[in-house]
Amino acid sequence: MNVRKIREALGRAKSSANRNELERALALSLMAFKELGNQTPPIDLRGDFREAINSITSLASFREICPSPIIYQGGKERDVFILFARAYKKLRAQDDTEESYENAMQRKLMLDKTLKEARAELERGRISEADALFSQALTYYRDENAIFAMIARQLMEVDEVVRALGYLKKGLAALPDDQELKELSQQCTARRSELGR
């Protein structure tokens, strides 16, 4: 047991709690508990534990994830460690969920924006630019399966059947049983023959 290290971690945990930085405060207090191991802290160190624990548990953000009150008693450090570890895991899971939700929303916005720009380029008759944007849109694709048929239809409208077939092939590689993509491929191939391309 490194008393200096424990005291330092608890002091920093208390300061973080005072700045309302719950996640950091929990991480630092967990470091102190790990350094303590299964030992009982000496009497003079219990005050440091008590102050850090009180600072953390008095935060409204902590009470949201751990509503039951925690009363620190010397010799019961393991109980507090378990509760803090659970709270820390919950907090991390919340962060991950929010982050992944934000990332998904950002990706979908970029997908919509790129498809809209590609459509605008098509309307201006700038086929190569539109094709480049359609390709870029596919980098944002995850499970928006309608994208392949939508791009192919837009290209077919301006008789860009060879480019449309390229997207339909990509779509069928991802969704081999998709009936709409199969039908569009047949229409596209027939139109290609008519145009002699």
Tab-separated table of N, CA and C in Angstrom, residues 10-156:
chain	number	residue	atom	x	y	z
A	10	LEU	N	-6.983	10.483	-4.014
A	10	LEU	CA	-8.210	10.910	-3.330
A	10	LEU	C	-8.356	12.427	-3.344
A	11	GLY	N	-7.240	13.135	-3.183
A	11	GLY	CA	-7.250	14.597	-3.229
A	11	GLY	C	-7.693	15.085	-4.605
A	12	ARG	N	-7.164	14.433	-5.651
A	12	ARG	CA	-7.536	14.814	-7.019
A	12	ARG	C	-8.990	14.438	-7.315
A	13	ALA	N	-9.446	13.327	-6.735
A	13	ALA	CA	-10.849	12.903	-6.918
A	13	ALA	C	-11.778	13.939	-6.301
A	14	LYS	N	-11.420	14.406	-5.114
A	14	LYS	CA	-12.231	15.421	-4.416
A	14	LYS	C	-12.273	16.722	-5.226
A	15	SER	N	-11.105	17.145	-5.751
A	15	SER	CA	-11.050	18.374	-6.563
A	15	SER	C	-11.902	18.229	-7.816
A	16	SER	N	-11.840	17.048	-8.444
A	16	SER	CA	-12.640	16.809	-9.656
A	16	SER	C	-14.129	16.864	-9.334
A	17	ALA	N	-14.504	16.284	-8.192
A	17	ALA	CA	-15.916	16.311	-7.772
A	17	ALA	C	-16.361	17.747	-7.526
A	18	ASN	N	-15.489	18.549	-6.941
A	18	ASN	CA	-15.816	19.953	-6.672
A	18	ASN	C	-16.005	20.746	-7.969
A	19	ARG	N	-15.363	20.251	-9.052
A	19	ARG	CA	-15.539	20.893	-10.376
A	19	ARG	C	-16.664	20.214	-11.161
A	20	ASN	N	-17.388	19.318	-10.496
A	20	ASN	CA	-18.510	18.581	-11.103
A	20	ASN	C	-18.065	17.650	-12.237
A	21	GLU	N	-16.829	17.147	-12.143
A	21	GLU	CA	-16.295	16.203	-13.150
A	21	GLU	C	-16.442	14.791	-12.580
A	22	LEU	N	-17.662	14.283	-12.646
A	22	LEU	CA	-17.974	13.013	-11.987
A	22	LEU	C	-17.144	11.844	-12.514
A	23	GLU	N	-17.060	11.719	-13.823
A	23	GLU	CA	-16.356	10.562	-14.391
A	23	GLU	C	-14.895	10.525	-13.941
A	24	ARG	N	-14.242	11.670	-13.975
A	24	ARG	CA	-12.838	11.762	-13.554
A	24	ARG	C	-12.708	11.489	-12.053
A	25	ALA	N	-13.635	12.031	-11.268
A	25	ALA	CA	-13.605	11.824	-9.815
A	25	ALA	C	-13.732	10.341	-9.475
A	26	LEU	N	-14.636	9.659	-10.167
A	26	LEU	CA	-14.816	8.218	-9.930
A	26	LEU	C	-13.565	7.442	-10.336
A	27	ALA	N	-13.008	7.791	-11.494
A	27	ALA	CA	-11.806	7.085	-11.980
A	27	ALA	C	-10.655	7.226	-10.977
A	28	LEU	N	-10.480	8.433	-10.448
A	28	LEU	CA	-9.390	8.673	-9.483
A	28	LEU	C	-9.635	7.946	-8.163
A	29	SER	N	-10.888	7.952	-7.703
A	29	SER	CA	-11.177	7.253	-6.441
A	29	SER	C	-10.999	5.745	-6.617
A	30	LEU	N	-11.351	5.223	-7.797
A	30	LEU	CA	-11.161	3.787	-8.049
A	30	LEU	C	-9.676	3.430	-8.051
A	31	MET	N	-8.849	4.375	-8.546
A	31	MET	CA	-7.389	4.156	-8.499
A	31	MET	C	-6.924	4.029	-7.049
A	32	ALA	N	-7.451	4.898	-6.206
A	32	ALA	CA	-7.076	4.874	-4.783
A	32	ALA	C	-7.501	3.556	-4.137
A	33	PHE	N	-8.729	3.098	-4.450
A	33	PHE	CA	-9.216	1.826	-3.895
A	33	PHE	C	-8.361	0.649	-4.364
A	34	LYS	N	-7.965	0.699	-5.635
A	34	LYS	CA	-7.144	-0.405	-6.175
A	34	LYS	C	-5.779	-0.430	-5.503
A	35	GLU	N	-5.245	0.759	-5.275
A	35	GLU	CA	-3.943	0.860	-4.610
A	35	GLU	C	-4.039	0.346	-3.166
A	36	LEU	N	-5.185	0.562	-2.545
A	36	LEU	CA	-5.421	0.071	-1.176
A	36	LEU	C	-5.507	-1.451	-1.144
A	37	GLY	N	-6.048	-2.018	-2.242
A	37	GLY	CA	-6.214	-3.480	-2.294
A	37	GLY	C	-7.275	-3.911	-1.303
A	38	ASN	N	-7.078	-5.048	-0.690
A	38	ASN	CA	-8.045	-5.558	0.289
A	38	ASN	C	-7.689	-5.159	1.719
A	39	GLN	N	-6.762	-4.230	1.845
A	39	GLN	CA	-6.325	-3.824	3.183
A	39	GLN	C	-7.244	-2.745	3.751
A	40	THR	N	-7.231	-2.611	5.057
A	40	THR	CA	-7.987	-1.549	5.727
A	40	THR	C	-7.068	-0.338	5.823
A	41	PRO	N	-7.552	0.849	5.429
A	41	PRO	CA	-6.670	2.019	5.484
A	41	PRO	C	-6.357	2.407	6.928
A	42	PRO	N	-5.154	2.922	7.162
A	42	PRO	CA	-4.826	3.394	8.511
A	42	PRO	C	-5.761	4.549	8.895
A	43	ILE	N	-5.910	4.770	10.178
A	43	ILE	CA	-6.849	5.774	10.704
A	43	ILE	C	-6.675	7.126	10.023
A	44	ASP	N	-5.409	7.580	9.867
A	44	ASP	CA	-5.188	8.929	9.317
A	44	ASP	C	-5.570	9.037	7.832
A	45	LEU	N	-5.732	7.900	7.149
A	45	LEU	CA	-6.099	7.911	5.733
A	45	LEU	C	-7.622	7.851	5.540
A	46	ARG	N	-8.319	7.431	6.588
A	46	ARG	CA	-9.782	7.289	6.481
A	46	ARG	C	-10.471	8.621	6.232
A	47	GLY	N	-9.907	9.680	6.786
A	47	GLY	CA	-10.463	11.032	6.575
A	47	GLY	C	-10.409	11.410	5.094
A	48	ASP	N	-9.303	11.033	4.423
A	48	ASP	CA	-9.162	11.332	2.990
A	48	ASP	C	-10.224	10.574	2.188
A	49	PHE	N	-10.422	9.308	2.534
A	49	PHE	CA	-11.455	8.511	1.864
A	49	PHE	C	-12.838	9.131	2.083
A	50	ARG	N	-13.111	9.486	3.346
A	50	ARG	CA	-14.424	10.036	3.691
A	50	ARG	C	-14.708	11.325	2.896
A	51	GLU	N	-13.709	12.221	2.849
A	51	GLU	CA	-13.898	13.506	2.145
A	51	GLU	C	-14.142	13.299	0.651
A	52	ALA	N	-13.339	12.434	0.039
A	52	ALA	CA	-13.485	12.178	-1.405
A	52	ALA	C	-14.841	11.533	-1.695
A	53	ILE	N	-15.201	10.541	-0.890
A	53	ILE	CA	-16.474	9.823	-1.087
A	53	ILE	C	-17.654	10.779	-0.911
A	54	ASN	N	-17.615	11.608	0.134
A	54	ASN	CA	-18.697	12.573	0.373
A	54	ASN	C	-18.826	13.576	-0.776
A	55	SER	N	-17.665	14.033	-1.291
A	55	SER	CA	-17.691	14.998	-2.407
A	55	SER	C	-18.343	14.384	-3.636
A	56	ILE	N	-18.027	13.112	-3.895
A	56	ILE	CA	-18.569	12.434	-5.087
A	56	ILE	C	-20.053	12.126	-4.901
A	57	THR	N	-20.404	11.559	-3.772
A	57	THR	CA	-21.800	11.127	-3.557
A	57	THR	C	-22.767	12.300	-3.384
A	58	SER	N	-22.245	13.502	-3.101
A	58	SER	CA	-23.138	14.657	-2.955
A	58	SER	C	-23.482	15.280	-4.316
A	59	LEU	N	-22.808	14.829	-5.394
A	59	LEU	CA	-23.095	15.367	-6.726
A	59	LEU	C	-24.448	14.865	-7.223
A	60	ALA	N	-25.229	15.782	-7.793
A	60	ALA	CA	-26.550	15.406	-8.333
A	60	ALA	C	-26.387	14.375	-9.455
A	61	SER	N	-25.328	14.533	-10.267
A	61	SER	CA	-25.097	13.606	-11.383
A	61	SER	C	-24.800	12.190	-10.875
A	62	PHE	N	-24.169	12.096	-9.690
A	62	PHE	CA	-23.911	10.776	-9.107
A	62	PHE	C	-25.208	10.166	-8.589
A	63	ARG	N	-26.036	10.999	-7.940
A	63	ARG	CA	-27.288	10.483	-7.370
A	63	ARG	C	-28.262	10.018	-8.445
A	64	GLU	N	-28.111	10.572	-9.657
A	64	GLU	CA	-28.954	10.120	-10.777
A	64	GLU	C	-28.677	8.659	-11.137
A	65	ILE	N	-27.400	8.276	-11.080
A	65	ILE	CA	-27.065	6.892	-11.456
A	65	ILE	C	-26.954	5.962	-10.250
A	66	CYS	N	-26.875	6.550	-9.068
A	66	CYS	CA	-26.780	5.726	-7.848
A	66	CYS	C	-27.604	6.397	-6.744
A	67	PRO	N	-28.954	6.209	-6.786
A	67	PRO	CA	-29.822	6.951	-5.866
A	67	PRO	C	-29.704	6.559	-4.394
A	68	SER	N	-29.325	5.305	-4.119
A	68	SER	CA	-29.264	4.896	-2.701
A	68	SER	C	-28.054	5.548	-2.015
A	69	PRO	N	-28.260	6.083	-0.800
A	69	PRO	CA	-27.172	6.798	-0.119
A	69	PRO	C	-26.005	5.876	0.251
A	70	ILE	N	-24.801	6.437	0.189
A	70	ILE	CA	-23.597	5.672	0.556
A	70	ILE	C	-23.010	6.320	1.798
A	71	ILE	N	-22.885	5.531	2.837
A	71	ILE	CA	-22.272	6.034	4.067
A	71	ILE	C	-20.970	5.283	4.254
A	72	TYR	N	-19.876	6.038	4.274
A	72	TYR	CA	-18.556	5.409	4.394
A	72	TYR	C	-18.253	5.030	5.838
A	73	GLN	N	-17.771	3.797	6.008
A	73	GLN	CA	-17.280	3.335	7.311
A	73	GLN	C	-15.930	2.671	7.085
A	74	GLY	N	-14.978	2.991	7.951
A	74	GLY	CA	-13.657	2.346	7.860
A	74	GLY	C	-13.801	0.835	7.892
A	75	GLY	N	-13.097	0.170	6.991
A	75	GLY	CA	-13.177	-1.290	6.911
A	75	GLY	C	-14.203	-1.755	5.884
A	76	LYS	N	-15.038	-0.804	5.366
A	76	LYS	CA	-16.066	-1.166	4.372
A	76	LYS	C	-15.717	-0.586	2.998
A	77	GLU	N	-14.424	-0.384	2.769
A	77	GLU	CA	-13.981	0.234	1.512
A	77	GLU	C	-14.385	-0.590	0.285
A	78	ARG	N	-14.356	-1.910	0.452
A	78	ARG	CA	-14.688	-2.796	-0.677
A	78	ARG	C	-16.124	-2.539	-1.181
A	79	ASP	N	-17.046	-2.307	-0.255
A	79	ASP	CA	-18.447	-2.040	-0.624
A	79	ASP	C	-18.559	-0.768	-1.467
A	80	VAL	N	-17.844	0.277	-1.017
A	80	VAL	CA	-17.882	1.548	-1.734
A	80	VAL	C	-17.215	1.383	-3.104
A	81	PHE	N	-16.112	0.635	-3.123
A	81	PHE	CA	-15.409	0.377	-4.392
A	81	PHE	C	-16.360	-0.253	-5.414
A	82	ILE	N	-17.123	-1.259	-4.987
A	82	ILE	CA	-18.053	-1.962	-5.896
A	82	ILE	C	-19.118	-0.991	-6.420
A	83	LEU	N	-19.682	-0.175	-5.526
A	83	LEU	CA	-20.705	0.800	-5.935
A	83	LEU	C	-20.143	1.847	-6.906
A	84	PHE	N	-18.938	2.328	-6.620
A	84	PHE	CA	-18.298	3.315	-7.493
A	84	PHE	C	-17.964	2.708	-8.857
A	85	ALA	N	-17.502	1.458	-8.839
A	85	ALA	CA	-17.155	0.780	-10.103
A	85	ALA	C	-18.400	0.625	-10.975
A	86	ARG	N	-19.538	0.267	-10.357
A	86	ARG	CA	-20.800	0.139	-11.099
A	86	ARG	C	-21.227	1.489	-11.677
A	87	ALA	N	-21.122	2.528	-10.851
A	87	ALA	CA	-21.504	3.881	-11.290
A	87	ALA	C	-20.624	4.320	-12.460
A	88	TYR	N	-19.334	4.029	-12.366
A	88	TYR	CA	-18.389	4.401	-13.429
A	88	TYR	C	-18.737	3.686	-14.733
A	89	LYS	N	-19.073	2.381	-14.623
A	89	LYS	CA	-19.452	1.603	-15.816
A	89	LYS	C	-20.715	2.171	-16.458
A	90	LYS	N	-21.695	2.516	-15.632
A	90	LYS	CA	-22.949	3.099	-16.140
A	90	LYS	C	-22.673	4.399	-16.889
A	91	LEU	N	-21.819	5.207	-16.289
A	91	LEU	CA	-21.472	6.502	-16.874
A	91	LEU	C	-20.785	6.317	-18.219
A	92	ARG	N	-19.846	5.363	-18.273
A	92	ARG	CA	-19.129	5.083	-19.524
A	92	ARG	C	-20.091	4.569	-20.587
A	93	ALA	N	-21.029	3.715	-20.178
A	93	ALA	CA	-22.008	3.158	-21.128
A	93	ALA	C	-22.885	4.273	-21.689
A	94	GLN	N	-23.271	5.229	-20.834
A	94	GLN	CA	-24.069	6.382	-21.276
A	94	GLN	C	-23.295	7.182	-22.311
A	95	ASP	N	-22.023	7.435	-22.017
A	95	ASP	CA	-21.171	8.206	-22.931
A	95	ASP	C	-21.082	7.517	-24.288
A	96	ASP	N	-20.845	6.195	-24.255
A	96	ASP	CA	-20.711	5.426	-25.496
A	96	ASP	C	-21.998	5.466	-26.302
A	97	THR	N	-23.143	5.338	-25.610
A	97	THR	CA	-24.436	5.349	-26.306
A	97	THR	C	-24.681	6.704	-26.948
A	98	GLU	N	-24.429	7.772	-26.191
A	98	GLU	CA	-24.640	9.111	-26.725
A	98	GLU	C	-23.722	9.367	-27.910
A	99	GLU	N	-22.468	8.939	-27.760
A	99	GLU	CA	-21.502	9.163	-28.820
A	99	GLU	C	-21.885	8.390	-30.077
A	100	SER	N	-22.284	7.140	-29.905
A	100	SER	CA	-22.633	6.340	-31.076
A	100	SER	C	-23.907	6.892	-31.719
A	101	TYR	N	-24.844	7.407	-30.914
A	101	TYR	CA	-26.061	8.010	-31.462
A	101	TYR	C	-25.705	9.262	-32.264
A	102	GLU	N	-24.834	10.093	-31.684
A	102	GLU	CA	-24.416	11.319	-32.374
A	102	GLU	C	-23.694	10.992	-33.673
A	103	ASN	N	-22.817	9.970	-33.626
A	103	ASN	CA	-22.085	9.560	-34.831
A	103	ASN	C	-23.040	9.069	-35.908
A	104	ALA	N	-24.042	8.280	-35.494
A	104	ALA	CA	-25.024	7.755	-36.455
A	104	ALA	C	-25.803	8.892	-37.100
A	105	MET	N	-26.214	9.868	-36.280
A	105	MET	CA	-26.962	11.009	-36.807
A	105	MET	C	-26.113	11.821	-37.785
A	106	GLN	N	-24.853	12.017	-37.406
A	106	GLN	CA	-23.925	12.773	-38.262
A	106	GLN	C	-23.733	12.053	-39.599
A	107	ARG	N	-23.571	10.741	-39.549
A	107	ARG	CA	-23.372	9.931	-40.758
A	107	ARG	C	-24.600	10.029	-41.672
A	108	LYS	N	-25.794	9.897	-41.080
A	108	LYS	CA	-27.032	9.962	-41.876
A	108	LYS	C	-27.204	11.349	-42.511
A	109	LEU	N	-26.844	12.394	-41.766
A	109	LEU	CA	-26.925	13.753	-42.316
A	109	LEU	C	-25.981	13.916	-43.504
A	110	MET	N	-24.759	13.367	-43.358
A	110	MET	CA	-23.792	13.447	-44.450
A	110	MET	C	-24.274	12.658	-45.665
A	111	LEU	N	-24.885	11.505	-45.427
A	111	LEU	CA	-25.430	10.681	-46.516
A	111	LEU	C	-26.504	11.460	-47.278
A	112	ASP	N	-27.460	12.031	-46.545
A	112	ASP	CA	-28.550	12.804	-47.173
A	112	ASP	C	-28.011	14.006	-47.951
A	113	LYS	N	-27.060	14.713	-47.331
A	113	LYS	CA	-26.484	15.917	-47.944
A	113	LYS	C	-25.773	15.557	-49.254
A	114	THR	N	-25.003	14.481	-49.234
A	114	THR	CA	-24.233	14.083	-50.424
A	114	THR	C	-25.166	13.633	-51.545
A	115	LEU	N	-26.223	12.887	-51.192
A	115	LEU	CA	-27.190	12.441	-52.200
A	115	LEU	C	-27.907	13.645	-52.831
A	116	LYS	N	-28.218	14.628	-52.006
A	116	LYS	CA	-28.903	15.837	-52.500
A	116	LYS	C	-27.987	16.600	-53.476
A	117	GLU	N	-26.703	16.708	-53.098
A	117	GLU	CA	-25.732	17.391	-53.966
A	117	GLU	C	-25.567	16.646	-55.289
A	118	ALA	N	-25.552	15.307	-55.218
A	118	ALA	CA	-25.413	14.493	-56.429
A	118	ALA	C	-26.606	14.706	-57.356
A	119	ARG	N	-27.795	14.746	-56.769
A	119	ARG	CA	-29.022	14.974	-57.555
A	119	ARG	C	-28.970	16.336	-58.255
A	120	ALA	N	-28.486	17.339	-57.526
A	120	ALA	CA	-28.378	18.692	-58.093
A	120	ALA	C	-27.403	18.697	-59.277
A	121	GLU	N	-26.300	17.974	-59.155
A	121	GLU	CA	-25.316	17.893	-60.248
A	121	GLU	C	-25.925	17.197	-61.467
A	122	LEU	N	-26.723	16.158	-61.212
A	122	LEU	CA	-27.398	15.456	-62.312
A	122	LEU	C	-28.322	16.402	-63.062
A	123	GLU	N	-29.059	17.205	-62.307
A	123	GLU	CA	-30.000	18.149	-62.917
A	123	GLU	C	-29.286	19.203	-63.750
A	124	ARG	N	-28.030	19.481	-63.369
A	124	ARG	CA	-27.226	20.447	-64.145
A	124	ARG	C	-26.556	19.778	-65.350
A	125	GLY	N	-26.719	18.438	-65.435
A	125	GLY	CA	-26.107	17.701	-66.542
A	125	GLY	C	-24.641	17.383	-66.312
A	126	ARG	N	-24.183	17.530	-65.078
A	126	ARG	CA	-22.778	17.248	-64.759
A	126	ARG	C	-22.689	15.825	-64.205
A	127	ILE	N	-22.645	14.888	-65.132
A	127	ILE	CA	-22.761	13.465	-64.806
A	127	ILE	C	-21.571	12.954	-63.985
A	128	SER	N	-20.354	13.300	-64.409
A	128	SER	CA	-19.157	12.809	-63.695
A	128	SER	C	-19.137	13.298	-62.250
A	129	GLU	N	-19.504	14.566	-62.058
A	129	GLU	CA	-19.531	15.130	-60.695
A	129	GLU	C	-20.589	14.423	-59.848
A	130	ALA	N	-21.755	14.171	-60.470
A	130	ALA	CA	-22.829	13.470	-59.752
A	130	ALA	C	-22.381	12.060	-59.374
A	131	ASP	N	-21.725	11.373	-60.309
A	131	ASP	CA	-21.247	10.008	-60.060
A	131	ASP	C	-20.241	9.983	-58.906
A	132	ALA	N	-19.338	10.961	-58.892
A	132	ALA	CA	-18.347	11.048	-57.810
A	132	ALA	C	-19.044	11.238	-56.457
A	133	LEU	N	-20.097	12.051	-56.448
A	133	LEU	CA	-20.844	12.285	-55.202
A	133	LEU	C	-21.638	11.038	-54.793
A	134	PHE	N	-22.196	10.316	-55.770
A	134	PHE	CA	-22.895	9.068	-55.437
A	134	PHE	C	-21.919	8.066	-54.804
A	135	SER	N	-20.714	7.996	-55.356
A	135	SER	CA	-19.689	7.098	-54.795
A	135	SER	C	-19.329	7.509	-53.381
A	136	GLN	N	-19.236	8.838	-53.182
A	136	GLN	CA	-18.933	9.347	-51.837
A	136	GLN	C	-20.060	8.990	-50.866
A	137	ALA	N	-21.305	9.081	-51.344
A	137	ALA	CA	-22.464	8.762	-50.489
A	137	ALA	C	-22.377	7.328	-49.979
A	138	LEU	N	-21.879	6.440	-50.826
A	138	LEU	CA	-21.783	5.028	-50.410
A	138	LEU	C	-20.798	4.824	-49.254
A	139	THR	N	-19.873	5.762	-49.059
A	139	THR	CA	-18.948	5.632	-47.922
A	139	THR	C	-19.681	5.857	-46.596
A	140	TYR	N	-20.861	6.517	-46.651
A	140	TYR	CA	-21.672	6.741	-45.440
A	140	TYR	C	-22.739	5.663	-45.261
A	141	TYR	N	-22.828	4.753	-46.210
A	141	TYR	CA	-23.860	3.691	-46.165
A	141	TYR	C	-23.554	2.681	-45.059
A	142	ARG	N	-24.592	2.316	-44.283
A	142	ARG	CA	-24.476	1.225	-43.309
A	142	ARG	C	-25.586	0.207	-43.569
A	143	ASP	N	-26.835	0.641	-43.362
A	143	ASP	CA	-27.952	-0.288	-43.560
A	143	ASP	C	-29.111	0.381	-44.299
A	144	GLU	N	-28.818	1.490	-44.980
A	144	GLU	CA	-29.841	2.186	-45.751
A	144	GLU	C	-29.924	1.509	-47.121
A	145	ASN	N	-30.549	0.328	-47.159
A	145	ASN	CA	-30.492	-0.526	-48.346
A	145	ASN	C	-31.153	0.071	-49.585
A	146	ALA	N	-32.047	1.012	-49.406
A	146	ALA	CA	-32.743	1.621	-50.551
A	146	ALA	C	-31.815	2.494	-51.395
A	147	ILE	N	-30.636	2.791	-50.865
A	147	ILE	CA	-29.730	3.728	-51.544
A	147	ILE	C	-29.329	3.259	-52.949
A	148	PHE	N	-29.099	1.954	-53.123
A	148	PHE	CA	-28.620	1.444	-54.418
A	148	PHE	C	-29.675	1.637	-55.513
A	149	ALA	N	-30.914	1.277	-55.207
A	149	ALA	CA	-32.002	1.426	-56.177
A	149	ALA	C	-32.247	2.902	-56.464
A	150	MET	N	-32.160	3.742	-55.429
A	150	MET	CA	-32.411	5.171	-55.590
A	150	MET	C	-31.376	5.802	-56.535
A	151	ILE	N	-30.101	5.482	-56.317
A	151	ILE	CA	-29.042	6.028	-57.179
A	151	ILE	C	-29.226	5.516	-58.614
A	152	ALA	N	-29.484	4.203	-58.743
A	152	ALA	CA	-29.652	3.606	-60.079
A	152	ALA	C	-30.804	4.269	-60.824
A	153	ARG	N	-31.939	4.487	-60.159
A	153	ARG	CA	-33.101	5.115	-60.802
A	153	ARG	C	-32.760	6.522	-61.306
A	154	GLN	N	-32.038	7.281	-60.469
A	154	GLN	CA	-31.680	8.650	-60.854
A	154	GLN	C	-30.773	8.653	-62.077
A	155	LEU	N	-29.850	7.707	-62.120
A	155	LEU	CA	-28.953	7.616	-63.281
A	155	LEU	C	-29.698	7.112	-64.527
A	156	MET	N	-30.651	6.204	-64.314
A	156	MET	CA	-31.442	5.680	-65.439
A	156	MET	C	-32.317	6.779	-66.055
